[in-house]
PDB file of C-alpha atoms in Angstrom:
ATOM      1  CA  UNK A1484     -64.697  -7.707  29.471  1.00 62.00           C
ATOM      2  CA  UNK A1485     -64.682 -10.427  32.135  1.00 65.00           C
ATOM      3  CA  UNK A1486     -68.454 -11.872  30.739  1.00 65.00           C
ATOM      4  CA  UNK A1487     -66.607 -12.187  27.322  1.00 84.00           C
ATOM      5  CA  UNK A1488     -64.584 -15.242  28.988  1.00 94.00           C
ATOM      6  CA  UNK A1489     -65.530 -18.753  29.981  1.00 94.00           C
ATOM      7  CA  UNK A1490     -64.330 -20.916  32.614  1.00 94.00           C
ATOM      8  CA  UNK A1491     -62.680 -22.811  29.697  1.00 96.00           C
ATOM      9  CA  UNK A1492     -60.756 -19.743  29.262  1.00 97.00           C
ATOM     10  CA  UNK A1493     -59.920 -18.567  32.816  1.00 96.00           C
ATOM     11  CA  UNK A1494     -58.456 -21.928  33.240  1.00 96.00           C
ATOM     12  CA  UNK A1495     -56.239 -21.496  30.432  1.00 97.00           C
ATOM     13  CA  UNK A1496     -54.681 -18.286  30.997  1.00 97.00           C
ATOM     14  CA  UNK A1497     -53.960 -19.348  34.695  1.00 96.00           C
ATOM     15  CA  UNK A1498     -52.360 -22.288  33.909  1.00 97.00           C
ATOM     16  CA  UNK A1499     -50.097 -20.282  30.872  1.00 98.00           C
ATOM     17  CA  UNK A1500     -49.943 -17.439  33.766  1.00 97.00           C
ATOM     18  CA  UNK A1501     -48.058 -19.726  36.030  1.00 97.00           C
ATOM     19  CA  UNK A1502     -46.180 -22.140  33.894  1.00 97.00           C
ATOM     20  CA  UNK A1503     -44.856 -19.034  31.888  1.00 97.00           C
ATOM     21  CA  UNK A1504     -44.392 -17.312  35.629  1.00 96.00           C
ATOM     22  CA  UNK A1505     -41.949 -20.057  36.360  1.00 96.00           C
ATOM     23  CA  UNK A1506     -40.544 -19.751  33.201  1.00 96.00           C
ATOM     24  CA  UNK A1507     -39.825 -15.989  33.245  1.00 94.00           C
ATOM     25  CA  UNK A1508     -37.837 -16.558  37.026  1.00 92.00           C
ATOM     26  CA  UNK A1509     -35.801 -19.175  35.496  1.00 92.00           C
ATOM     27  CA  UNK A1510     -34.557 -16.537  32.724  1.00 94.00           C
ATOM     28  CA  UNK A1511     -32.944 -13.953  35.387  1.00 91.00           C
ATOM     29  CA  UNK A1512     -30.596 -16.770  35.941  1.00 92.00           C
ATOM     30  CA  UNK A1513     -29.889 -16.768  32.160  1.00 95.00           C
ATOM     31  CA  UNK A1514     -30.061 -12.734  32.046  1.00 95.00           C
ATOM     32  CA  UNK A1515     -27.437 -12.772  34.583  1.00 94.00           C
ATOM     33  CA  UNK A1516     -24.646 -15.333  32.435  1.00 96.00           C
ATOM     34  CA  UNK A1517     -25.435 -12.526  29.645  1.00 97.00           C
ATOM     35  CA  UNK A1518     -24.687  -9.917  32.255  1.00 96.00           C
ATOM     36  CA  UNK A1519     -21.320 -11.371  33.528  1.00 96.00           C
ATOM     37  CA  UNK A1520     -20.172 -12.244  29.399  1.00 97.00           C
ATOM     38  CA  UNK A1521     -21.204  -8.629  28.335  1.00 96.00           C
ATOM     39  CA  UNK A1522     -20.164  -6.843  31.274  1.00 96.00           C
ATOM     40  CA  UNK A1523     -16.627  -6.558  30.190  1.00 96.00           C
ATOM     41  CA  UNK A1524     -17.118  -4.705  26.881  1.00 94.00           C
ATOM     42  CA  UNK A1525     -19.442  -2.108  28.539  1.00 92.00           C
ATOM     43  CA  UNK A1526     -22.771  -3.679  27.533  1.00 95.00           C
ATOM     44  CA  UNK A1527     -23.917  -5.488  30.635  1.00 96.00           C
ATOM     45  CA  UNK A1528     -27.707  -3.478  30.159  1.00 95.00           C
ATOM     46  CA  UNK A1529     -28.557  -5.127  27.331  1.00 96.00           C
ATOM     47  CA  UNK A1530     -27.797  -8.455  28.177  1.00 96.00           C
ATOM     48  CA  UNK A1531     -31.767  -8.628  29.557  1.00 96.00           C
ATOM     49  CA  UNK A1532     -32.549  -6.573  26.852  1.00 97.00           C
ATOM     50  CA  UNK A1533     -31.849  -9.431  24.569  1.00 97.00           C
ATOM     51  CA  UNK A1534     -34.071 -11.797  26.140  1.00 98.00           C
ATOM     52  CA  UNK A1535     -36.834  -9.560  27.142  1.00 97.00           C
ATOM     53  CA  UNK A1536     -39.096 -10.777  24.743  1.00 97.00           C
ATOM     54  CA  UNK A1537     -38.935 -13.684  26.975  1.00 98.00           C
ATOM     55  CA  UNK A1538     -41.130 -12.168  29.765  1.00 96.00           C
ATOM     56  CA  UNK A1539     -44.286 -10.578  27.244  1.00 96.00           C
ATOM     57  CA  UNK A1540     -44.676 -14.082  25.603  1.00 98.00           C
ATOM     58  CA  UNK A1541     -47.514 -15.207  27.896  1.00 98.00           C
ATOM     59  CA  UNK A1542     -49.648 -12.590  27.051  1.00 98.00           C
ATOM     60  CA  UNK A1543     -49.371 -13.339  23.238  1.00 98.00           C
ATOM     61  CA  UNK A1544     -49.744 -16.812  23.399  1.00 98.00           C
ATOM     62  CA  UNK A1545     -52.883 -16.852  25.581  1.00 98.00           C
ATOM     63  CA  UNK A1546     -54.220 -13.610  23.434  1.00 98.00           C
ATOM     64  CA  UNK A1547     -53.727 -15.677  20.432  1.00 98.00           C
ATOM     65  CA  UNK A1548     -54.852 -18.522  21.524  1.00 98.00           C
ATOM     66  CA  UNK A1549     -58.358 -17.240  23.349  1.00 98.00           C
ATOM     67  CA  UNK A1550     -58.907 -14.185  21.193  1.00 97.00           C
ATOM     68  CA  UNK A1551     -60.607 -11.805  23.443  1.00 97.00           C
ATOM     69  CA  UNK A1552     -60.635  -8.835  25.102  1.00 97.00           C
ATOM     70  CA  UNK A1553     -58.102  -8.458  28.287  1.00 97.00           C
ATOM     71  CA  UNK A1554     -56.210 -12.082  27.686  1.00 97.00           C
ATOM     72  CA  UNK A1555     -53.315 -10.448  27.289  1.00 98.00           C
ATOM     73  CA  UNK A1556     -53.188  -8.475  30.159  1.00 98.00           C
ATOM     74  CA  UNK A1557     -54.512 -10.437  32.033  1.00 97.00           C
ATOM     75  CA  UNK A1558     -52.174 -13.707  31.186  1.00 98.00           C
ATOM     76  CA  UNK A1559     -49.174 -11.396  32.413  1.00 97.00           C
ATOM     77  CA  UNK A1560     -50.400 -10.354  35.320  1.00 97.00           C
ATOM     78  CA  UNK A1561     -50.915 -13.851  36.480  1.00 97.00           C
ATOM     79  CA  UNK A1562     -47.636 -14.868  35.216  1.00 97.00           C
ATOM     80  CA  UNK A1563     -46.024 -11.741  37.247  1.00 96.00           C
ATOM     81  CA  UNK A1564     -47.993 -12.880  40.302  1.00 95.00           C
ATOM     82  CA  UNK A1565     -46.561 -16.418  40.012  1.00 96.00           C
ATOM     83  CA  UNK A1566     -42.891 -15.065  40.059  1.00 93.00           C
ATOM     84  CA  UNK A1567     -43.846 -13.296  43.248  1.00 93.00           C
ATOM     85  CA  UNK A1568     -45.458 -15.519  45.123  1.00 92.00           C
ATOM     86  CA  UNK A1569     -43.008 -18.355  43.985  1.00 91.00           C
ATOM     87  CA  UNK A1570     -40.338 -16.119  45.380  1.00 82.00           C
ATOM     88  CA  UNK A1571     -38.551 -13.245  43.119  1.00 81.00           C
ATOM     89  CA  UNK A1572     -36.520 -10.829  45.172  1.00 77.00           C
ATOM     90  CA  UNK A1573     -38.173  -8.071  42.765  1.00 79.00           C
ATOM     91  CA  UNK A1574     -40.665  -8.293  45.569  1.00 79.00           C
ATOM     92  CA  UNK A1575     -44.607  -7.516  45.049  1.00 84.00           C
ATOM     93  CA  UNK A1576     -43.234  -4.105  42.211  1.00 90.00           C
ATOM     94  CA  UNK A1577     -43.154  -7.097  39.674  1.00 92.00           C
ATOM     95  CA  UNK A1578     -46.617  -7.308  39.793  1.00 94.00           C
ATOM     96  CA  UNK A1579     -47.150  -3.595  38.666  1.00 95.00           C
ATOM     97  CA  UNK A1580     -44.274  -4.425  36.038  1.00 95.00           C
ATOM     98  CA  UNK A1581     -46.070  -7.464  34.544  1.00 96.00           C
ATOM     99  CA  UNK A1582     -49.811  -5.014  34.470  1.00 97.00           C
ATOM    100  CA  UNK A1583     -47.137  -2.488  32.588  1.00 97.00           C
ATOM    101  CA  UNK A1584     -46.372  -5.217  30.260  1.00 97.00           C
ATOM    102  CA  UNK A1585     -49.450  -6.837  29.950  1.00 98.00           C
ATOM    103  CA  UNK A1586     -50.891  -3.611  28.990  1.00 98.00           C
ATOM    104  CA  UNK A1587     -48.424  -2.918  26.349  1.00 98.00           C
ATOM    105  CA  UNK A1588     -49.075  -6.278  24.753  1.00 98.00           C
ATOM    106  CA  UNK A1589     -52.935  -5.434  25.264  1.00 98.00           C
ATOM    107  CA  UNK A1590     -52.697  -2.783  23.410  1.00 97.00           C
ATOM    108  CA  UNK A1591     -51.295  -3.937  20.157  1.00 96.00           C
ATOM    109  CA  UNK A1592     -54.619  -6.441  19.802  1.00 98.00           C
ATOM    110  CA  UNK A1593     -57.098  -3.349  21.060  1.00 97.00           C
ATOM    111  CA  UNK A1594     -55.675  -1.711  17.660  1.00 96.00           C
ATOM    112  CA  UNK A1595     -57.499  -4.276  15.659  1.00 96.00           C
ATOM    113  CA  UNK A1596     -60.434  -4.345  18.140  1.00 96.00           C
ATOM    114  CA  UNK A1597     -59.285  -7.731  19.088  1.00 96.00           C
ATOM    115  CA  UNK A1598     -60.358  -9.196  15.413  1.00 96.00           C
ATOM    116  CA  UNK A1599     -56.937  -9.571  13.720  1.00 97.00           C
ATOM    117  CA  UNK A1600     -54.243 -12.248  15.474  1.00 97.00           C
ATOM    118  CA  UNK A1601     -52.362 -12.559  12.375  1.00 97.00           C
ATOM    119  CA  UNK A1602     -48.447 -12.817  12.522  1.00 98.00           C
ATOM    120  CA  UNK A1603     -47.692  -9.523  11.911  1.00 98.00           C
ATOM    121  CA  UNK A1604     -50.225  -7.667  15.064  1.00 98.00           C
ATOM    122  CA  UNK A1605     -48.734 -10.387  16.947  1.00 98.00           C
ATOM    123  CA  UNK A1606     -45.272  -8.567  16.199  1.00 98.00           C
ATOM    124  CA  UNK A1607     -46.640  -5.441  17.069  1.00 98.00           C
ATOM    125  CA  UNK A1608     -48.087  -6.179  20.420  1.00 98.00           C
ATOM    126  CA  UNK A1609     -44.596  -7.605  21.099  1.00 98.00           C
ATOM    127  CA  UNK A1610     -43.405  -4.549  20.193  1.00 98.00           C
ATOM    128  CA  UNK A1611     -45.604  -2.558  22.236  1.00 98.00           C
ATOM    129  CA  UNK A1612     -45.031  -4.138  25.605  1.00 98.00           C
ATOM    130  CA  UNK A1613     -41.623  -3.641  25.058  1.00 98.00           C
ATOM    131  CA  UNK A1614     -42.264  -0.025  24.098  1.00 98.00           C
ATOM    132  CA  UNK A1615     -44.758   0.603  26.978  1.00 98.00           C
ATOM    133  CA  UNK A1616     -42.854  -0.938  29.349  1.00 97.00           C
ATOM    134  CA  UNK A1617     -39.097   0.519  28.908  1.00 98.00           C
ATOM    135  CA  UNK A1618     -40.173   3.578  30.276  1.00 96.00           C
ATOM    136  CA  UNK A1619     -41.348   2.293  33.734  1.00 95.00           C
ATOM    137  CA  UNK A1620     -37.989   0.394  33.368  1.00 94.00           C
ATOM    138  CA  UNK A1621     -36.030   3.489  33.119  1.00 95.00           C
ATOM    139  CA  UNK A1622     -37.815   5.263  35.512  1.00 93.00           C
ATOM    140  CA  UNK A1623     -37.741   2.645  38.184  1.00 91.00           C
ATOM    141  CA  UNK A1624     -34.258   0.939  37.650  1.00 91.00           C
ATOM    142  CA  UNK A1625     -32.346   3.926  37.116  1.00 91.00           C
ATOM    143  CA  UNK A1626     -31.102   4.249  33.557  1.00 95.00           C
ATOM    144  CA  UNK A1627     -30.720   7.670  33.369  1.00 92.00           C
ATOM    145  CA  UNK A1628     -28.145   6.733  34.956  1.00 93.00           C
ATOM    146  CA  UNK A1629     -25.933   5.378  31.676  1.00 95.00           C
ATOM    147  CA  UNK A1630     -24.809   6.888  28.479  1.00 95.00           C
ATOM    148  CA  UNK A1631     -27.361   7.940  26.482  1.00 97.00           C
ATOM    149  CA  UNK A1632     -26.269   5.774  23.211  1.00 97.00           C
ATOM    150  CA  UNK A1633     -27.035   2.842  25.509  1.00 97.00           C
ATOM    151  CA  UNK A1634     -30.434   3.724  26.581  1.00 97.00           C
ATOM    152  CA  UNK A1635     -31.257   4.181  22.805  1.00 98.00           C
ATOM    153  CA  UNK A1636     -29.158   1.147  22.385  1.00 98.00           C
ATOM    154  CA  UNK A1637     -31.416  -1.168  25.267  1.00 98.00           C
ATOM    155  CA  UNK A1638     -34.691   0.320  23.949  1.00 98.00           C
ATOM    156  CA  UNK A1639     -33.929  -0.789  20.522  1.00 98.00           C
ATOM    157  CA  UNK A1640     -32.818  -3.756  21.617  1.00 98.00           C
ATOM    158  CA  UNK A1641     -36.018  -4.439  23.982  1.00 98.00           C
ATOM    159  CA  UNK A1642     -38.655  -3.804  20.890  1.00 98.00           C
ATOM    160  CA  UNK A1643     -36.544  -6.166  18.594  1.00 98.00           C
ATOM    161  CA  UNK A1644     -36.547  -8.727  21.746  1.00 98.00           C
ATOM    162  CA  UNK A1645     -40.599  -8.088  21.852  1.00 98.00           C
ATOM    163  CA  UNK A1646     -40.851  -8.453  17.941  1.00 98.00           C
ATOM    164  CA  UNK A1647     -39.167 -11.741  17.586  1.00 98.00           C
ATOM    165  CA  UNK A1648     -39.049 -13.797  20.925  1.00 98.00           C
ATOM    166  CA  UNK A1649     -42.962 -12.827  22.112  1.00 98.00           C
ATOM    167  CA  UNK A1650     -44.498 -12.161  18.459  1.00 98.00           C
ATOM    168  CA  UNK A1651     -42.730 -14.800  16.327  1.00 98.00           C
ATOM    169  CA  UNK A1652     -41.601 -17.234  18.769  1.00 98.00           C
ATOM    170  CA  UNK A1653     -45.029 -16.967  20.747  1.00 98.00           C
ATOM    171  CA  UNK A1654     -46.703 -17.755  17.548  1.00 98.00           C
ATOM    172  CA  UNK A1655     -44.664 -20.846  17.165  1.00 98.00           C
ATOM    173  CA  UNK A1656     -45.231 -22.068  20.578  1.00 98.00           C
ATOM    174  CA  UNK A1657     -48.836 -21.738  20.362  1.00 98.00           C
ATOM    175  CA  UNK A1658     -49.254 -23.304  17.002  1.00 97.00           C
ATOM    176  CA  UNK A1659     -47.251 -26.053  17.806  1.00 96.00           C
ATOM    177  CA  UNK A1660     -49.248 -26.535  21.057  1.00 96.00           C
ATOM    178  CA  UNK A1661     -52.957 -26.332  18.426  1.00 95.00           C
ATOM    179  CA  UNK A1662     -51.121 -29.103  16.634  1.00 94.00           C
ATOM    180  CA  UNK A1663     -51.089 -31.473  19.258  1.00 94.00           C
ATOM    181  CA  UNK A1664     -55.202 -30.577  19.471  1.00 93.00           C
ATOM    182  CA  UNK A1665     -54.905 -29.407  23.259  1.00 93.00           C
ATOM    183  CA  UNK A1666     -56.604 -26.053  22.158  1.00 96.00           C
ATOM    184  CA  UNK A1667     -59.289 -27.155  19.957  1.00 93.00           C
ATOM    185  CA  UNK A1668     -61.714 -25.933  22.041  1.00 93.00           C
ATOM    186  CA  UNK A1669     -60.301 -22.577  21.704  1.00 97.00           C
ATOM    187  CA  UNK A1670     -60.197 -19.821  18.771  1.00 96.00           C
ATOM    188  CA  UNK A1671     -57.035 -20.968  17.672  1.00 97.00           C
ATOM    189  CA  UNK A1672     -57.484 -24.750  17.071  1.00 94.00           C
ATOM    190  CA  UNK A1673     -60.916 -24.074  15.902  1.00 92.00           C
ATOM    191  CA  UNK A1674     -59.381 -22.176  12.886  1.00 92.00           C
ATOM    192  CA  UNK A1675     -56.139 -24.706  12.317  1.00 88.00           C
ATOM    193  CA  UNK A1676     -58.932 -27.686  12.303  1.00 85.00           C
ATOM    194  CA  UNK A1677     -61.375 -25.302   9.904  1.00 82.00           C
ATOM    195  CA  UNK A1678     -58.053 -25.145   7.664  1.00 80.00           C
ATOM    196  CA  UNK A1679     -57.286 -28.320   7.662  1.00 72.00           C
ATOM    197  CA  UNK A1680     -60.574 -29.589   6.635  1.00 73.00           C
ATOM    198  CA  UNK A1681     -60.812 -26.865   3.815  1.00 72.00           C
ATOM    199  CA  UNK A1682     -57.124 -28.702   2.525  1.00 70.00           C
ATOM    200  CA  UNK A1683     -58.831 -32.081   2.766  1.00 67.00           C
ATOM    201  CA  UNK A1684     -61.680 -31.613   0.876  1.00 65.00           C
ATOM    202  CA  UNK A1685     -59.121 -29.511  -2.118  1.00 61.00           C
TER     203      UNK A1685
END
């Protein structure tokens, strides 16, 4: 897997892995306003539900971006590593969490045998991480612990999350960064210049 990358692409999905990392410890703070507004109506576990999409998106955006083989994966575990070592009182389990997640998201691309990144496996390996990952989450935070309407309730919640704010919104991110042609040595800018020489010569 590793003799599939280049430095080129190392590069990239540390610095994703750590920007994203800082990124995905400034959204407990915004997981927690969710938590205090929700709490009162008996739906304080979803309110990180909602934005859990928020902590896969690394892995989509570098996999979509580079295109091969154990990007995604390894993207998030970089990103989880950051959030450690930057200091998250999750401690060094958010490490295994973020492999758990990476994994998830690795797995949606590893159904195409890493040779479709259009919109909609980008969904699904949003969807997988999220699906992948919730039970580890239930396991190791307890949930058994609530109703069983709201753990079918957070799940459902979580995959949505995965679908739209990893899949869709990672999409967005990452074409908008090909626009600006920092990625054009990369799969993805390759194919947006490709395109947009095929509508210039129409």
């Amino acid at each position: 897997m590793m003799k599939q990358w280049k430095l080129k692409d190392i590069v990239l999905m540390s610095i994703l892995g750590v920007v994203f990392g800082l990124i995905y410890l400034a959204f407990f703070g915004v997981g927690n306003v969710l938590y205090g507004v929700l709490t009162p109506f008996g739906l304080g576990p979803l309110s990180y539900e909602l934005i859990f999409g928020v902590w896969f998106i690394v892995s989509i955006i570098a996999a979509y971006t580079i295109r091969k083989p154990g990007v995604a994966f390894t993207s998030e575990t970089i990103a989880a590593l950051t959030e450690v070592l930057v200091g998250s009182t999750a401690g060094p389990t958010l490490i295994l969490s973020g492999m758990v997640q990476g994994l998830g998201a690795e797995l949606g691309f590893a159904v195409t045998r890493w040779k479709d990144y259009r919109l909609r496996v980008l969904i699904l390996s949003g969807m997988l991480a999220a699906t992948v990952s919730f039970p580890y989450a239930y396991f190791m935070s307890g949930y058994d612990a609530y109703a069983n309407w709201l753990v079918i309730a957070m799940f459902i919640t979580r995959v949505i999350s995965g679908a739209l704010i990893a899949g869709l919104l990672g999409k967005y991110i990452a074409d908008q960064l090909a626009a600006t042609g920092a990625l054009s040595g990369y799969p993805l800018g390759k194919e947006r210049q490709k395109r947009h020489e095929q509508s210039s010569a129409s």
